[in-house]
PDB file of C-alpha atoms and ligand atoms in Angstrom:
ATOM      1  CA  MET A  21     -12.783  -6.927  12.335  1.00  0.00           C
ATOM      2  CA  LYS A  22     -14.069  -3.836  10.529  1.00  0.00           C
ATOM      3  CA  TYR A  23     -11.506  -3.633   7.737  1.00  0.00           C
ATOM      4  CA  ASN A  24      -9.021  -5.770   5.967  1.00  0.00           C
ATOM      5  CA  ILE A  25      -5.917  -3.724   6.760  1.00  0.00           C
ATOM      6  CA  VAL A  26      -3.176  -5.071   4.530  1.00  0.00           C
ATOM      7  CA  TYR A  27       0.336  -3.891   3.840  1.00  0.00           C
ATOM      8  CA  PHE A  28       3.547  -4.684   2.054  1.00  0.00           C
ATOM      9  CA  SER A  29       6.737  -3.206   3.409  1.00  0.00           C
ATOM     10  CA  ARG A  30      10.391  -3.492   2.410  1.00  0.00           C
ATOM     11  CA  THR A  31      11.967  -1.288   5.074  1.00  0.00           C
ATOM     12  CA  GLY A  32       9.274  -0.925   7.733  1.00  0.00           C
ATOM     13  CA  VAL A  33       7.611   2.415   6.946  1.00  0.00           C
ATOM     14  CA  SER A  34       4.371   1.008   5.488  1.00  0.00           C
ATOM     15  CA  LYS A  35       4.325  -1.639   8.247  1.00  0.00           C
ATOM     16  CA  ARG A  36       4.497   1.092  10.908  1.00  0.00           C
ATOM     17  CA  VAL A  37       1.774   3.094   9.169  1.00  0.00           C
ATOM     18  CA  ALA A  38      -0.524   0.049   8.802  1.00  0.00           C
ATOM     19  CA  GLU A  39      -0.016  -0.931  12.433  1.00  0.00           C
ATOM     20  CA  THR A  40      -0.694   2.593  13.716  1.00  0.00           C
ATOM     21  CA  ILE A  41      -3.911   2.812  11.679  1.00  0.00           C
ATOM     22  CA  ALA A  42      -4.917  -0.653  12.887  1.00  0.00           C
ATOM     23  CA  ASN A  43      -4.355   0.370  16.518  1.00  0.00           C
ATOM     24  CA  GLY A  44      -6.483   3.454  15.978  1.00  0.00           C
ATOM     25  CA  VAL A  45      -9.442   1.521  14.599  1.00  0.00           C
ATOM     26  CA  ALA A  46      -8.979  -1.564  16.823  1.00  0.00           C
ATOM     27  CA  ASN A  47      -8.223  -3.888  13.963  1.00  0.00           C
ATOM     28  CA  GLU A  48      -5.694  -6.518  12.950  1.00  0.00           C
ATOM     29  CA  VAL A  49      -3.160  -6.141  10.151  1.00  0.00           C
ATOM     30  CA  ILE A  50      -2.401  -8.611   7.391  1.00  0.00           C
ATOM     31  CA  GLU A  51       1.028  -8.599   5.792  1.00  0.00           C
ATOM     32  CA  ILE A  52       1.416  -9.311   2.092  1.00  0.00           C
ATOM     33  CA  THR A  53       4.734 -10.892   1.215  1.00  0.00           C
ATOM     34  CA  ASP A  54       6.115 -11.996  -2.116  1.00  0.00           C
ATOM     35  CA  ASN A  55       8.591 -14.514  -3.451  1.00  0.00           C
ATOM     36  CA  LYS A  56      11.414 -12.026  -4.100  1.00  0.00           C
ATOM     37  CA  ASN A  57      14.411 -10.777  -2.175  1.00  0.00           C
ATOM     38  CA  TRP A  58      14.325  -6.955  -2.327  1.00  0.00           C
ATOM     39  CA  ASN A  59      17.142  -6.424   0.166  1.00  0.00           C
ATOM     40  CA  GLY A  60      20.089  -4.098  -0.380  1.00  0.00           C
ATOM     41  CA  ILE A  61      21.001  -2.013  -3.361  1.00  0.00           C
ATOM     42  CA  LEU A  62      20.494  -4.925  -5.786  1.00  0.00           C
ATOM     43  CA  GLY A  63      17.030  -5.441  -4.343  1.00  0.00           C
ATOM     44  CA  PHE A  64      16.293  -1.746  -4.818  1.00  0.00           C
ATOM     45  CA  ILE A  65      17.373  -1.850  -8.464  1.00  0.00           C
ATOM     46  CA  LYS A  66      15.408  -5.058  -9.088  1.00  0.00           C
ATOM     47  CA  GLY A  67      12.395  -3.462  -7.357  1.00  0.00           C
ATOM     48  CA  ALA A  68      12.548  -0.394  -9.576  1.00  0.00           C
ATOM     49  CA  PHE A  69      12.764  -2.661 -12.630  1.00  0.00           C
ATOM     50  CA  TYR A  70       9.827  -4.847 -11.538  1.00  0.00           C
ATOM     51  CA  ALA A  71       7.700  -1.814 -10.678  1.00  0.00           C
ATOM     52  CA  SER A  72       8.439   0.190 -13.798  1.00  0.00           C
ATOM     53  CA  THR A  73       7.840  -2.757 -16.145  1.00  0.00           C
ATOM     54  CA  ASP A  74       4.750  -3.965 -14.250  1.00  0.00           C
ATOM     55  CA  LYS A  75       6.340  -7.372 -13.743  1.00  0.00           C
ATOM     56  CA  GLU A  76       4.254  -9.934 -11.824  1.00  0.00           C
ATOM     57  CA  VAL A  77       5.225 -11.397  -8.455  1.00  0.00           C
ATOM     58  CA  SER A  78       3.609 -14.256  -6.540  1.00  0.00           C
ATOM     59  CA  ILE A  79       2.206 -13.161  -3.230  1.00  0.00           C
ATOM     60  CA  LYS A  80       1.322 -14.700   0.090  1.00  0.00           C
ATOM     61  CA  VAL A  81      -1.481 -13.139   2.143  1.00  0.00           C
ATOM     62  CA  ASN A  82      -0.478 -13.785   5.725  1.00  0.00           C
ATOM     63  CA  GLY A  83      -3.943 -13.720   7.279  1.00  0.00           C
ATOM     64  CA  GLU A  84      -7.636 -14.177   6.663  1.00  0.00           C
ATOM     65  CA  ILE A  85      -9.304 -11.733   4.239  1.00  0.00           C
ATOM     66  CA  ASP A  86     -13.005 -11.076   4.782  1.00  0.00           C
ATOM     67  CA  ARG A  87     -14.289 -10.249   1.288  1.00  0.00           C
ATOM     68  CA  THR A  88     -17.458  -8.673   2.720  1.00  0.00           C
ATOM     69  CA  LYS A  89     -15.407  -5.915   4.374  1.00  0.00           C
ATOM     70  CA  ASP A  90     -13.689  -2.822   3.009  1.00  0.00           C
ATOM     71  CA  TYR A  91      -9.926  -2.567   2.751  1.00  0.00           C
ATOM     72  CA  ILE A  92      -7.199  -0.244   3.931  1.00  0.00           C
ATOM     73  CA  VAL A  93      -4.169  -1.033   1.781  1.00  0.00           C
ATOM     74  CA  VAL A  94      -0.759   0.419   2.663  1.00  0.00           C
ATOM     75  CA  SER A  95       2.066   0.272   0.133  1.00  0.00           C
ATOM     76  CA  PRO A  96       5.357   2.000  -0.554  1.00  0.00           C
ATOM     77  CA  LEU A  97       5.623   3.886  -3.831  1.00  0.00           C
ATOM     78  CA  TRP A  98       7.948   2.043  -6.174  1.00  0.00           C
ATOM     79  CA  ALA A  99       8.902   3.924  -9.335  1.00  0.00           C
ATOM     80  CA  GLY A 100       5.678   5.893  -9.355  1.00  0.00           C
ATOM     81  CA  GLY A 101       3.200   3.124  -8.435  1.00  0.00           C
ATOM     82  CA  PRO A 102       2.287   0.684  -5.662  1.00  0.00           C
ATOM     83  CA  ALA A 103       4.849  -2.071  -4.982  1.00  0.00           C
ATOM     84  CA  PRO A 104       4.452  -5.190  -7.195  1.00  0.00           C
ATOM     85  CA  ALA A 105       3.015  -7.323  -4.354  1.00  0.00           C
ATOM     86  CA  ILE A 106       0.249  -4.776  -3.776  1.00  0.00           C
ATOM     87  CA  ARG A 107      -0.481  -4.480  -7.499  1.00  0.00           C
ATOM     88  CA  THR A 108      -0.972  -8.250  -7.540  1.00  0.00           C
ATOM     89  CA  PHE A 109      -3.155  -8.131  -4.423  1.00  0.00           C
ATOM     90  CA  LEU A 110      -5.316  -5.349  -5.877  1.00  0.00           C
ATOM     91  CA  LYS A 111      -6.139  -7.458  -8.944  1.00  0.00           C
ATOM     92  CA  GLU A 112      -8.598  -9.455  -6.802  1.00  0.00           C
ATOM     93  CA  VAL A 113     -10.158  -6.475  -5.012  1.00  0.00           C
ATOM     94  CA  PRO A 114     -12.852  -3.974  -6.109  1.00  0.00           C
ATOM     95  CA  PHE A 115     -11.190  -0.555  -5.938  1.00  0.00           C
ATOM     96  CA  ASN A 116     -14.348   1.119  -4.640  1.00  0.00           C
ATOM     97  CA  LYS A 117     -13.854  -0.841  -1.401  1.00  0.00           C
ATOM     98  CA  VAL A 118     -10.243   0.319  -0.957  1.00  0.00           C
ATOM     99  CA  LYS A 119      -8.703   3.181   0.966  1.00  0.00           C
ATOM    100  CA  ILE A 120      -5.207   3.243  -0.515  1.00  0.00           C
ATOM    101  CA  VAL A 121      -2.351   4.631   1.561  1.00  0.00           C
ATOM    102  CA  ILE A 122       0.946   5.202  -0.241  1.00  0.00           C
ATOM    103  CA  THR A 123       4.174   5.937   1.617  1.00  0.00           C
ATOM    104  CA  CYS A 124       7.067   7.523  -0.248  1.00  0.00           C
ATOM    105  CA  ASP A 125      10.140   9.691   0.164  1.00  0.00           C
ATOM    106  CA  GLY A 126       9.377  12.782  -1.877  1.00  0.00           C
ATOM    107  CA  SER A 127       7.311  12.116  -4.965  1.00  0.00           C
ATOM    108  CA  ASN A 128       4.099  13.862  -5.912  1.00  0.00           C
ATOM    109  CA  VAL A 129       2.011  11.013  -4.565  1.00  0.00           C
ATOM    110  CA  GLU A 130      -1.384  12.431  -5.621  1.00  0.00           C
ATOM    111  CA  LYS A 131      -0.177  12.495  -9.203  1.00  0.00           C
ATOM    112  CA  SER A 132       1.141   8.924  -8.955  1.00  0.00           C
ATOM    113  CA  ILE A 133      -2.148   7.642  -7.496  1.00  0.00           C
ATOM    114  CA  LYS A 134      -4.156   9.485 -10.152  1.00  0.00           C
ATOM    115  CA  LYS A 135      -2.044   7.904 -12.903  1.00  0.00           C
ATOM    116  CA  PHE A 136      -2.602   4.451 -11.410  1.00  0.00           C
ATOM    117  CA  GLU A 137      -6.350   5.107 -11.050  1.00  0.00           C
ATOM    118  CA  ASP A 138      -6.633   6.306 -14.658  1.00  0.00           C
ATOM    119  CA  LYS A 139      -5.290   2.927 -15.746  1.00  0.00           C
ATOM    120  CA  HIS A 140      -6.897   0.576 -13.211  1.00  0.00           C
ATOM    121  CA  GLY A 141      -9.914   2.225 -11.542  1.00  0.00           C
ATOM    122  CA  GLU A 142     -10.802   4.700  -8.841  1.00  0.00           C
ATOM    123  CA  PHE A 143     -10.167   4.010  -5.175  1.00  0.00           C
ATOM    124  CA  LYS A 144     -12.713   4.805  -2.463  1.00  0.00           C
ATOM    125  CA  GLU A 145     -10.202   7.132  -0.785  1.00  0.00           C
ATOM    126  CA  SER A 146      -6.499   7.783  -1.248  1.00  0.00           C
ATOM    127  CA  TYR A 147      -3.789   9.150   1.018  1.00  0.00           C
ATOM    128  CA  GLY A 148      -0.123   9.979   0.581  1.00  0.00           C
ATOM    129  CA  ILE A 149       2.405   9.822   3.398  1.00  0.00           C
ATOM    130  CA  VAL A 150       5.513  11.621   2.222  1.00  0.00           C
ATOM    131  CA  LYS A 151       8.721  11.498   4.264  1.00  0.00           C
ATOM    132  CA  ASN A 152      10.016  14.909   3.224  1.00  0.00           C
ATOM    133  CA  GLN A 153       6.636  16.510   4.002  1.00  0.00           C
ATOM    134  CA  ASN A 154       6.725  15.008   7.482  1.00  0.00           C
ATOM    135  CA  ASN A 155       2.963  14.392   7.289  1.00  0.00           C
ATOM    136  CA  GLU A 156       2.757  10.828   8.639  1.00  0.00           C
ATOM    137  CA  GLU A 157       1.045  11.659  11.930  1.00  0.00           C
ATOM    138  CA  GLU A 158      -1.460  14.063  10.379  1.00  0.00           C
ATOM    139  CA  ILE A 159      -2.473  11.719   7.543  1.00  0.00           C
ATOM    140  CA  ILE A 160      -2.783   8.715   9.847  1.00  0.00           C
ATOM    141  CA  LYS A 161      -5.103  10.770  12.052  1.00  0.00           C
ATOM    142  CA  GLN A 162      -7.276  11.627   9.011  1.00  0.00           C
ATOM    143  CA  ILE A 163      -7.470   7.958   8.020  1.00  0.00           C
ATOM    144  CA  ILE A 164      -8.386   6.828  11.526  1.00  0.00           C
ATOM    145  CA  ASP A 165     -11.008   9.581  11.869  1.00  0.00           C
ATOM    146  CA  SER A 166     -12.607   8.599   8.558  1.00  0.00           C
ATOM    147  CA  SER A 167     -12.531   4.886   9.453  1.00  0.00           C
ATOM    148  CA  LYS A 168     -14.117   4.778  12.920  1.00  0.00           C
TER     149      LYS A 168
HETATM  150  C1  FMN B   9      12.265   0.076  -5.805  1.00  0.00           C
HETATM  151  C2  FMN B   9      11.896   1.352  -5.079  1.00  0.00           C
HETATM  152  C3  FMN B   9      11.384   2.423  -5.788  1.00  0.00           C
HETATM  153  C4  FMN B   9      11.022   3.611  -5.122  1.00  0.00           C
HETATM  154  N1  FMN B   9      10.492   4.628  -5.846  1.00  0.00           N
HETATM  155  C5  FMN B   9      10.129   5.777  -5.207  1.00  0.00           C
HETATM  156  C6  FMN B   9       9.548   6.858  -5.927  1.00  0.00           C
HETATM  157  O1  FMN B   9       9.314   6.781  -7.134  1.00  0.00           O
HETATM  158  N2  FMN B   9       9.249   7.992  -5.232  1.00  0.00           N
HETATM  159  C7  FMN B   9       9.477   8.131  -3.890  1.00  0.00           C
HETATM  160  O2  FMN B   9       9.191   9.190  -3.330  1.00  0.00           O
HETATM  161  N3  FMN B   9      10.002   7.090  -3.172  1.00  0.00           N
HETATM  162  C8  FMN B   9      10.325   5.935  -3.793  1.00  0.00           C
HETATM  163  N4  FMN B   9      10.864   4.888  -3.076  1.00  0.00           N
HETATM  164  C9  FMN B   9      11.010   5.032  -1.621  1.00  0.00           C
HETATM  165  C10 FMN B   9       9.882   4.338  -0.850  1.00  0.00           C
HETATM  166  O3  FMN B   9       8.612   4.524  -1.462  1.00  0.00           O
HETATM  167  C11 FMN B   9       9.743   4.883   0.586  1.00  0.00           C
HETATM  168  O4  FMN B   9      10.973   4.872   1.237  1.00  0.00           O
HETATM  169  C12 FMN B   9       8.716   4.061   1.358  1.00  0.00           C
HETATM  170  O5  FMN B   9       8.152   4.834   2.395  1.00  0.00           O
HETATM  171  C13 FMN B   9       9.323   2.799   1.949  1.00  0.00           C
HETATM  172  O6  FMN B   9       8.304   2.023   2.521  1.00  0.00           O
HETATM  173  P1  FMN B   9       8.620   0.641   3.230  1.00  0.00           P
HETATM  174  O7  FMN B   9       9.587   0.932   4.351  1.00  0.00           O
HETATM  175  O8  FMN B   9       7.306   0.188   3.762  1.00  0.00           O
HETATM  176  O9  FMN B   9       9.207  -0.312   2.249  1.00  0.00           O
HETATM  177  C14 FMN B   9      11.204   3.703  -3.709  1.00  0.00           C
HETATM  178  C15 FMN B   9      11.739   2.613  -3.013  1.00  0.00           C
HETATM  179  C16 FMN B   9      12.063   1.440  -3.673  1.00  0.00           C
HETATM  180  C17 FMN B   9      12.614   0.273  -2.897  1.00  0.00           C
END
């Protein structure tokens, strides 16, 4: 295993991205889950509330992390920042070992990542996969090329 490739996903986009990257660098993926039900419209509203107020969640790391290795962390953007489960996960990880990959629908993801970095620290590399820019394939290729 070269990287700890971890993801959280509510609707499958970040899962797909993490798995495609993992395939490209011959690696496993580790899913981060939390103790909340984010399903449906109520889940969406609760998610926006948790994300925007920086509310804590308890997480489960469904695999073995190798702390000597770097990380590729894939998260959806929730109200301008990584999803709560990923925020919790990142508390235990040095940001200079993390390539962060944020999936979102249409936000200015560079700006969101920058805002998060200003508050919490600078990532090793950062990438935005934006649905309405249709850039998933291209960005995944860049990540794989820089991770071989
Ligand atoms: C609570 C919540 C907040 C979101 N906030 C944003 C946002 O601020 N900007 C954006 O472009 N997309 C936002 N989205 C959309 C997701 O980031 C996007 O659909 C993502 O790719 C979904 O990834 P997933 O399928 O791995 O959960 C939000 C979704 C949820 C559930």
